[in-house]
Short mmCIF file of C-alpha atoms in Angstrom, two decimals:
data_model
loop_
_atom_site.label_atom_id
_atom_site.label_comp_id
_atom_site.label_asym_id
_atom_site.label_seq_id
_atom_site.Cartn_x
_atom_site.Cartn_y
_atom_site.Cartn_z
CA MET A 1 -0.03 0.08 -0.03
CA SER A 2 1.50 3.38 -0.98
CA ILE A 3 2.14 5.73 1.92
CA GLU A 4 1.19 8.66 -0.37
CA ILE A 5 -2.37 7.58 -0.49
CA ILE A 6 -2.58 7.63 3.41
CA ARG A 7 -0.71 10.69 3.55
CA ARG A 8 -3.24 12.41 1.26
CA ALA A 9 -6.13 10.94 3.26
CA VAL A 10 -4.49 12.14 6.59
CA ASP A 11 -3.95 15.75 5.11
CA ALA A 12 -7.65 15.74 3.82
CA LYS A 13 -9.35 14.67 6.73
CA GLY A 14 -6.92 14.36 9.70
CA ASN A 15 -6.99 18.04 10.59
CA LEU A 16 -3.30 17.88 11.79
CA PRO A 17 -1.34 21.21 12.46
CA VAL A 18 1.44 19.80 10.12
CA ASP A 19 1.56 18.28 6.72
CA ALA A 20 1.54 14.55 6.85
CA ALA A 21 4.60 14.58 4.51
CA SER A 22 6.57 15.96 7.28
CA LEU A 23 5.72 12.99 9.60
CA ALA A 24 7.69 9.67 9.44
CA ALA A 25 5.39 6.72 8.45
CA ASP A 26 5.85 5.35 12.01
CA ALA A 27 5.10 8.74 13.73
CA ASP A 28 2.34 8.61 16.18
CA LEU A 29 -0.57 10.32 14.65
CA TYR A 30 -2.29 10.94 17.77
CA ALA A 31 0.72 12.69 19.27
CA ALA A 32 0.79 14.73 16.14
CA GLY A 33 -2.84 16.02 16.82
CA LEU A 34 -5.16 13.30 15.24
CA SER A 35 -8.38 13.30 17.24
CA PRO A 36 -10.76 10.29 17.36
CA PHE A 37 -13.11 11.97 15.22
CA CYS A 38 -10.71 12.78 12.67
CA ALA A 39 -9.17 9.29 12.72
CA ILE A 40 -12.74 8.00 11.59
CA GLN A 41 -12.84 10.54 8.83
CA VAL A 42 -9.49 9.36 7.59
CA MET A 43 -10.69 5.77 7.62
CA LEU A 44 -13.95 6.72 5.84
CA ARG A 45 -11.89 8.61 3.19
CA LEU A 46 -9.66 5.46 2.54
CA GLU A 47 -12.59 3.21 2.28
CA ALA A 48 -14.11 5.25 -0.21
CA GLU A 49 -11.00 5.92 -2.39
CA LEU A 50 -9.82 2.29 -2.14
CA ASP A 51 -13.13 0.52 -2.18
CA VAL A 52 -12.41 -1.46 0.96
CA GLU A 53 -14.24 -1.69 4.24
CA PHE A 54 -12.40 -1.68 7.56
CA PRO A 55 -13.99 -4.58 9.96
CA LYS A 56 -15.08 -3.69 13.11
CA SER A 57 -12.20 -5.23 14.82
CA MET A 58 -9.90 -2.57 13.16
CA LEU A 59 -12.15 0.36 14.65
CA ASN A 60 -9.72 1.13 17.29
CA ARG A 61 -7.08 3.56 18.30
CA ARG A 62 -4.23 1.23 17.50
CA SER A 63 -5.44 0.61 13.98
CA MET A 64 -5.04 4.34 13.17
CA ALA A 65 -1.86 5.15 15.26
CA THR A 66 0.52 5.47 12.56
CA MET A 67 0.53 5.79 8.80
CA ALA A 68 2.61 2.53 8.48
CA THR A 69 0.09 0.64 10.74
CA ILE A 70 -2.72 1.88 8.45
CA GLY A 71 -0.91 0.83 5.29
CA ALA A 72 -0.22 -2.58 7.00
CA LEU A 73 -4.08 -2.93 7.63
CA LEU A 74 -4.88 -1.90 4.17
CA THR A 75 -2.54 -4.25 2.58
CA ALA A 76 -3.98 -7.20 4.70
CA LEU A 77 -7.57 -6.00 3.74
CA GLU A 78 -6.80 -5.87 0.03
CA GLN A 79 -5.28 -9.31 0.23
CA SER A 80 -8.07 -10.81 2.07
CA GLN A 81 -10.60 -9.17 -0.34
CA SER A 82 -8.81 -10.59 -3.19
CA ARG A 83 -8.57 -14.23 -2.31
CA PRO A 84 -11.15 -16.41 -3.77
CA ARG A 85 -13.98 -17.52 -1.25
CA ALA A 86 -14.37 -21.26 -0.40
CA ALA A 87 -17.53 -22.68 -1.96
#
């Protein structure tokens, strides 16, 4: 998963006082100013843009803690959604 897609979503919906490009992929987004409300907005933006759905198990603070974590979750979602379903 491209970190640039995540950076754009964070810039658009994260309401951070700094550009996402200025943060390392493993920087704590909450320490950078991400609120829980904005975290949900970032998640919704990514769902719409990437045509994925975060399962309820991923709707927690840890899932949105860093851009690297978000990227890993999105990669896992894309892989699980592309696997053929058992009959």
